[in-house]
Amino acid sequence: TLYDVIIAGGGPGGYSAALYCARAGLRTLVIEKLSAGGQMATTSQVDNYPGFESGIDGYTLGEKMQEGAERFGAVTQYA
């Protein structure tokens, strides 16, 4: 498969970039080593992310960010 954009890292920045690239119609691949959210996934409580007034754990937030990017067509590969 040929991609227009390859993003190294599935943390908050990576999945934000993937969402915008995929939404713009670019074929987008995210390569992540650990899990959705990257290092953030190991955080037990994220209290400063908009939309989650009671906070959210990093693993769940990472999964939600991955789902958001994949909704527009981004692909995740673990390597």
mmCIF file of N, CA and C in Angstrom:
data_model
loop_
_atom_site.group_PDB
_atom_site.id
_atom_site.type_symbol
_atom_site.label_atom_id
_atom_site.label_comp_id
_atom_site.label_asym_id
_atom_site.label_seq_id
_atom_site.Cartn_x
_atom_site.Cartn_y
_atom_site.Cartn_z
ATOM 1 N N THR A 1 0.840 -1.186 0.000
ATOM 2 C CA THR A 1 0.000 0.000 0.000
ATOM 3 C C THR A 1 0.880 1.242 0.000
ATOM 4 N N LEU A 2 0.537 2.202 -0.792
ATOM 5 C CA LEU A 2 1.231 3.485 -0.819
ATOM 6 C C LEU A 2 0.462 4.482 0.026
ATOM 7 N N TYR A 3 1.176 5.255 0.839
ATOM 8 C CA TYR A 3 0.567 6.260 1.697
ATOM 9 C C TYR A 3 1.089 7.640 1.322
ATOM 10 N N ASP A 4 0.246 8.641 1.483
ATOM 11 C CA ASP A 4 0.663 10.027 1.286
ATOM 12 C C ASP A 4 1.438 10.530 2.493
ATOM 13 N N VAL A 5 1.044 10.046 3.686
ATOM 14 C CA VAL A 5 1.636 10.505 4.938
ATOM 15 C C VAL A 5 1.899 9.298 5.828
ATOM 16 N N ILE A 6 3.093 9.237 6.403
ATOM 17 C CA ILE A 6 3.409 8.221 7.415
ATOM 18 C C ILE A 6 3.821 8.971 8.676
ATOM 19 N N ILE A 7 3.142 8.682 9.769
ATOM 20 C CA ILE A 7 3.378 9.360 11.036
ATOM 21 C C ILE A 7 4.031 8.379 11.990
ATOM 22 N N ALA A 8 5.199 8.751 12.503
ATOM 23 C CA ALA A 8 5.913 7.917 13.460
ATOM 24 C C ALA A 8 5.467 8.301 14.863
ATOM 25 N N GLY A 9 4.703 7.424 15.491
ATOM 26 C CA GLY A 9 4.249 7.660 16.858
ATOM 27 C C GLY A 9 2.755 7.882 16.933
ATOM 28 N N GLY A 10 2.102 7.082 17.781
ATOM 29 C CA GLY A 10 0.658 7.159 17.954
ATOM 30 C C GLY A 10 0.260 7.832 19.250
ATOM 31 N N GLY A 11 1.017 8.841 19.655
ATOM 32 C CA GLY A 11 0.646 9.621 20.830
ATOM 33 C C GLY A 11 -0.371 10.682 20.446
ATOM 34 N N PRO A 12 -0.650 11.604 21.350
ATOM 35 C CA PRO A 12 -1.650 12.645 21.068
ATOM 36 C C PRO A 12 -1.325 13.468 19.822
ATOM 37 N N GLY A 13 -0.059 13.845 19.657
ATOM 38 C CA GLY A 13 0.321 14.613 18.476
ATOM 39 C C GLY A 13 0.194 13.811 17.200
ATOM 40 N N GLY A 14 0.615 12.546 17.259
ATOM 41 C CA GLY A 14 0.545 11.683 16.083
ATOM 42 C C GLY A 14 -0.883 11.454 15.619
ATOM 43 N N TYR A 15 -1.768 11.151 16.566
ATOM 44 C CA TYR A 15 -3.156 10.901 16.161
ATOM 45 C C TYR A 15 -3.903 12.168 15.803
ATOM 46 N N SER A 16 -3.500 13.298 16.370
ATOM 47 C CA SER A 16 -4.094 14.564 15.930
ATOM 48 C C SER A 16 -3.705 14.840 14.480
ATOM 49 N N ALA A 17 -2.427 14.654 14.166
ATOM 50 C CA ALA A 17 -1.965 14.841 12.792
ATOM 51 C C ALA A 17 -2.648 13.853 11.852
ATOM 52 N N ALA A 18 -2.778 12.601 12.289
ATOM 53 C CA ALA A 18 -3.412 11.580 11.451
ATOM 54 C C ALA A 18 -4.868 11.932 11.161
ATOM 55 N N LEU A 19 -5.565 12.425 12.155
ATOM 56 C CA LEU A 19 -6.967 12.796 11.963
ATOM 57 C C LEU A 19 -7.088 13.883 10.899
ATOM 58 N N TYR A 20 -6.269 14.932 11.020
ATOM 59 C CA TYR A 20 -6.353 16.032 10.057
ATOM 60 C C TYR A 20 -5.904 15.614 8.666
ATOM 61 N N CYS A 21 -4.862 14.800 8.570
ATOM 62 C CA CYS A 21 -4.407 14.335 7.262
ATOM 63 C C CYS A 21 -5.451 13.452 6.595
ATOM 64 N N ALA A 22 -5.979 12.489 7.348
ATOM 65 C CA ALA A 22 -6.983 11.582 6.781
ATOM 66 C C ALA A 22 -8.245 12.342 6.406
ATOM 67 N N ARG A 23 -8.622 13.293 7.234
ATOM 68 C CA ARG A 23 -9.822 14.087 6.940
ATOM 69 C C ARG A 23 -9.639 14.914 5.676
ATOM 70 N N ALA A 24 -8.390 15.293 5.382
ATOM 71 C CA ALA A 24 -8.090 16.052 4.166
ATOM 72 C C ALA A 24 -7.995 15.152 2.935
ATOM 73 N N GLY A 25 -8.225 13.851 3.124
ATOM 74 C CA GLY A 25 -8.231 12.924 2.002
ATOM 75 C C GLY A 25 -6.884 12.292 1.696
ATOM 76 N N LEU A 26 -5.906 12.466 2.583
ATOM 77 C CA LEU A 26 -4.596 11.858 2.378
ATOM 78 C C LEU A 26 -4.586 10.438 2.940
ATOM 79 N N ARG A 27 -3.982 9.522 2.223
ATOM 80 C CA ARG A 27 -3.846 8.149 2.718
ATOM 81 C C ARG A 27 -2.803 8.167 3.819
ATOM 82 N N THR A 28 -3.228 7.866 5.036
ATOM 83 C CA THR A 28 -2.421 8.116 6.227
ATOM 84 C C THR A 28 -2.150 6.843 7.004
ATOM 85 N N LEU A 29 -0.886 6.651 7.387
ATOM 86 C CA LEU A 29 -0.468 5.521 8.201
ATOM 87 C C LEU A 29 0.195 6.039 9.469
ATOM 88 N N VAL A 30 -0.221 5.495 10.612
ATOM 89 C CA VAL A 30 0.415 5.779 11.897
ATOM 90 C C VAL A 30 1.177 4.527 12.309
ATOM 91 N N ILE A 31 2.452 4.680 12.617
ATOM 92 C CA ILE A 31 3.257 3.559 13.108
ATOM 93 C C ILE A 31 3.519 3.803 14.588
ATOM 94 N N GLU A 32 3.105 2.860 15.420
ATOM 95 C CA GLU A 32 3.238 2.988 16.872
ATOM 96 C C GLU A 32 3.910 1.748 17.426
ATOM 97 N N LYS A 33 4.725 1.943 18.445
ATOM 98 C CA LYS A 33 5.467 0.836 19.048
ATOM 99 C C LYS A 33 4.678 0.153 20.164
ATOM 100 N N LEU A 34 4.027 0.930 21.027
ATOM 101 C CA LEU A 34 3.388 0.363 22.216
ATOM 102 C C LEU A 34 1.894 0.137 22.027
ATOM 103 N N SER A 35 1.126 1.172 22.220
ATOM 104 C CA SER A 35 -0.327 1.086 22.070
ATOM 105 C C SER A 35 -0.847 2.464 21.711
ATOM 106 N N ALA A 36 -2.108 2.543 21.342
ATOM 107 C CA ALA A 36 -2.700 3.837 21.015
ATOM 108 C C ALA A 36 -2.475 4.800 22.175
ATOM 109 N N GLY A 37 -2.026 5.987 21.866
ATOM 110 C CA GLY A 37 -1.743 6.965 22.904
ATOM 111 C C GLY A 37 -0.279 7.064 23.227
ATOM 112 N N GLY A 38 0.516 6.107 22.774
ATOM 113 C CA GLY A 38 1.946 6.131 23.049
ATOM 114 C C GLY A 38 2.222 6.127 24.541
ATOM 115 N N GLN A 39 3.133 6.956 24.967
ATOM 116 C CA GLN A 39 3.514 7.032 26.374
ATOM 117 C C GLN A 39 2.349 7.487 27.244
ATOM 118 N N MET A 40 1.435 8.278 26.669
ATOM 119 C CA MET A 40 0.268 8.746 27.419
ATOM 120 C C MET A 40 -0.561 7.580 27.942
ATOM 121 N N ALA A 41 -0.518 6.440 27.267
ATOM 122 C CA ALA A 41 -1.319 5.280 27.662
ATOM 123 C C ALA A 41 -0.951 4.759 29.043
ATOM 124 N N THR A 42 0.238 5.112 29.521
ATOM 125 C CA THR A 42 0.669 4.651 30.844
ATOM 126 C C THR A 42 0.229 5.594 31.963
ATOM 127 N N THR A 43 -0.439 6.694 31.610
ATOM 128 C CA THR A 43 -0.880 7.687 32.595
ATOM 129 C C THR A 43 -2.234 7.291 33.163
ATOM 130 N N SER A 44 -2.338 7.276 34.472
ATOM 131 C CA SER A 44 -3.591 6.835 35.101
ATOM 132 C C SER A 44 -4.682 7.891 35.051
ATOM 133 N N GLN A 45 -4.342 9.164 34.982
ATOM 134 C CA GLN A 45 -5.365 10.215 34.973
ATOM 135 C C GLN A 45 -4.863 11.419 34.187
ATOM 136 N N VAL A 46 -5.594 11.780 33.134
ATOM 137 C CA VAL A 46 -5.305 12.980 32.354
ATOM 138 C C VAL A 46 -6.397 13.982 32.707
ATOM 139 N N ASP A 47 -6.029 15.060 33.373
ATOM 140 C CA ASP A 47 -7.017 16.033 33.853
ATOM 141 C C ASP A 47 -7.081 17.302 33.022
ATOM 142 N N ASN A 48 -6.231 17.431 32.034
ATOM 143 C CA ASN A 48 -6.172 18.693 31.297
ATOM 144 C C ASN A 48 -6.511 18.538 29.819
ATOM 145 N N TYR A 49 -7.344 17.564 29.482
ATOM 146 C CA TYR A 49 -7.714 17.377 28.079
ATOM 147 C C TYR A 49 -9.146 17.863 27.880
ATOM 148 N N PRO A 50 -9.378 18.763 26.929
ATOM 149 C CA PRO A 50 -10.725 19.307 26.710
ATOM 150 C C PRO A 50 -11.754 18.219 26.421
ATOM 151 N N GLY A 51 -12.928 18.389 26.983
ATOM 152 C CA GLY A 51 -14.032 17.478 26.729
ATOM 153 C C GLY A 51 -14.214 16.402 27.779
ATOM 154 N N PHE A 52 -13.276 16.299 28.702
ATOM 155 C CA PHE A 52 -13.373 15.301 29.765
ATOM 156 C C PHE A 52 -13.229 16.023 31.101
ATOM 157 N N GLU A 53 -14.329 16.616 31.538
ATOM 158 C CA GLU A 53 -14.294 17.470 32.727
ATOM 159 C C GLU A 53 -13.905 16.726 33.999
ATOM 160 N N SER A 54 -14.116 15.421 34.058
ATOM 161 C CA SER A 54 -13.726 14.626 35.228
ATOM 162 C C SER A 54 -12.401 13.904 35.009
ATOM 163 N N GLY A 55 -11.745 14.170 33.897
ATOM 164 C CA GLY A 55 -10.497 13.486 33.559
ATOM 165 C C GLY A 55 -10.777 12.156 32.878
ATOM 166 N N ILE A 56 -9.723 11.540 32.400
ATOM 167 C CA ILE A 56 -9.814 10.272 31.689
ATOM 168 C C ILE A 56 -8.452 9.595 31.794
ATOM 169 N N ASP A 57 -8.431 8.274 31.810
ATOM 170 C CA ASP A 57 -7.126 7.616 31.861
ATOM 171 C C ASP A 57 -6.482 7.663 30.474
ATOM 172 N N GLY A 58 -5.167 7.662 30.443
ATOM 173 C CA GLY A 58 -4.427 7.824 29.200
ATOM 174 C C GLY A 58 -4.676 6.724 28.185
ATOM 175 N N TYR A 59 -4.876 5.503 28.650
ATOM 176 C CA TYR A 59 -5.122 4.387 27.731
ATOM 177 C C TYR A 59 -6.436 4.600 26.968
ATOM 178 N N THR A 60 -7.485 4.953 27.694
ATOM 179 C CA THR A 60 -8.787 5.172 27.063
ATOM 180 C C THR A 60 -8.746 6.372 26.130
ATOM 181 N N LEU A 61 -8.086 7.438 26.549
ATOM 182 C CA LEU A 61 -7.977 8.621 25.693
ATOM 183 C C LEU A 61 -7.223 8.273 24.413
ATOM 184 N N GLY A 62 -6.154 7.506 24.529
ATOM 185 C CA GLY A 62 -5.410 7.085 23.347
ATOM 186 C C GLY A 62 -6.266 6.275 22.390
ATOM 187 N N GLU A 63 -7.060 5.370 22.932
ATOM 188 C CA GLU A 63 -7.962 4.577 22.083
ATOM 189 C C GLU A 63 -8.980 5.467 21.377
ATOM 190 N N LYS A 64 -9.517 6.446 22.089
ATOM 191 C CA LYS A 64 -10.488 7.362 21.484
ATOM 192 C C LYS A 64 -9.848 8.191 20.371
ATOM 193 N N MET A 65 -8.599 8.599 20.579
ATOM 194 C CA MET A 65 -7.897 9.358 19.546
ATOM 195 C C MET A 65 -7.645 8.487 18.318
ATOM 196 N N GLN A 66 -7.281 7.229 18.538
ATOM 197 C CA GLN A 66 -7.082 6.306 17.424
ATOM 198 C C GLN A 66 -8.388 6.098 16.667
ATOM 199 N N GLU A 67 -9.467 5.871 17.373
ATOM 200 C CA GLU A 67 -10.776 5.681 16.738
ATOM 201 C C GLU A 67 -11.171 6.900 15.915
ATOM 202 N N GLY A 68 -10.897 8.086 16.447
ATOM 203 C CA GLY A 68 -11.230 9.312 15.721
ATOM 204 C C GLY A 68 -10.471 9.416 14.410
ATOM 205 N N ALA A 69 -9.178 9.104 14.427
ATOM 206 C CA ALA A 69 -8.378 9.169 13.203
ATOM 207 C C ALA A 69 -8.803 8.083 12.221
ATOM 208 N N GLU A 70 -9.072 6.896 12.722
ATOM 209 C CA GLU A 70 -9.466 5.791 11.847
ATOM 210 C C GLU A 70 -10.858 6.003 11.256
ATOM 211 N N ARG A 71 -11.674 6.774 11.920
ATOM 212 C CA ARG A 71 -13.001 7.098 11.384
ATOM 213 C C ARG A 71 -12.882 7.814 10.047
ATOM 214 N N PHE A 72 -11.782 8.564 9.865
ATOM 215 C CA PHE A 72 -11.572 9.276 8.617
ATOM 216 C C PHE A 72 -10.676 8.497 7.656
ATOM 217 N N GLY A 73 -10.260 7.291 8.048
ATOM 218 C CA GLY A 73 -9.525 6.443 7.123
ATOM 219 C C GLY A 73 -8.067 6.201 7.463
ATOM 220 N N ALA A 74 -7.554 6.793 8.533
ATOM 221 C CA ALA A 74 -6.165 6.536 8.913
ATOM 222 C C ALA A 74 -6.014 5.055 9.289
ATOM 223 N N VAL A 75 -4.813 4.534 9.082
ATOM 224 C CA VAL A 75 -4.498 3.142 9.369
ATOM 225 C C VAL A 75 -3.401 3.127 10.429
ATOM 226 N N THR A 76 -3.506 2.225 11.395
ATOM 227 C CA THR A 76 -2.485 2.065 12.436
ATOM 228 C C THR A 76 -1.759 0.754 12.230
ATOM 229 N N GLN A 77 -0.445 0.824 12.350
ATOM 230 C CA GLN A 77 0.382 -0.378 12.276
ATOM 231 C C GLN A 77 1.294 -0.373 13.501
ATOM 232 N N TYR A 78 1.341 -1.492 14.207
ATOM 233 C CA TYR A 78 2.220 -1.615 15.368
ATOM 234 C C TYR A 78 3.516 -2.283 14.929
ATOM 235 N N ALA A 79 4.615 -1.625 15.226
ATOM 236 C CA ALA A 79 5.916 -2.154 14.818
ATOM 237 C C ALA A 79 6.986 -1.691 15.794
#
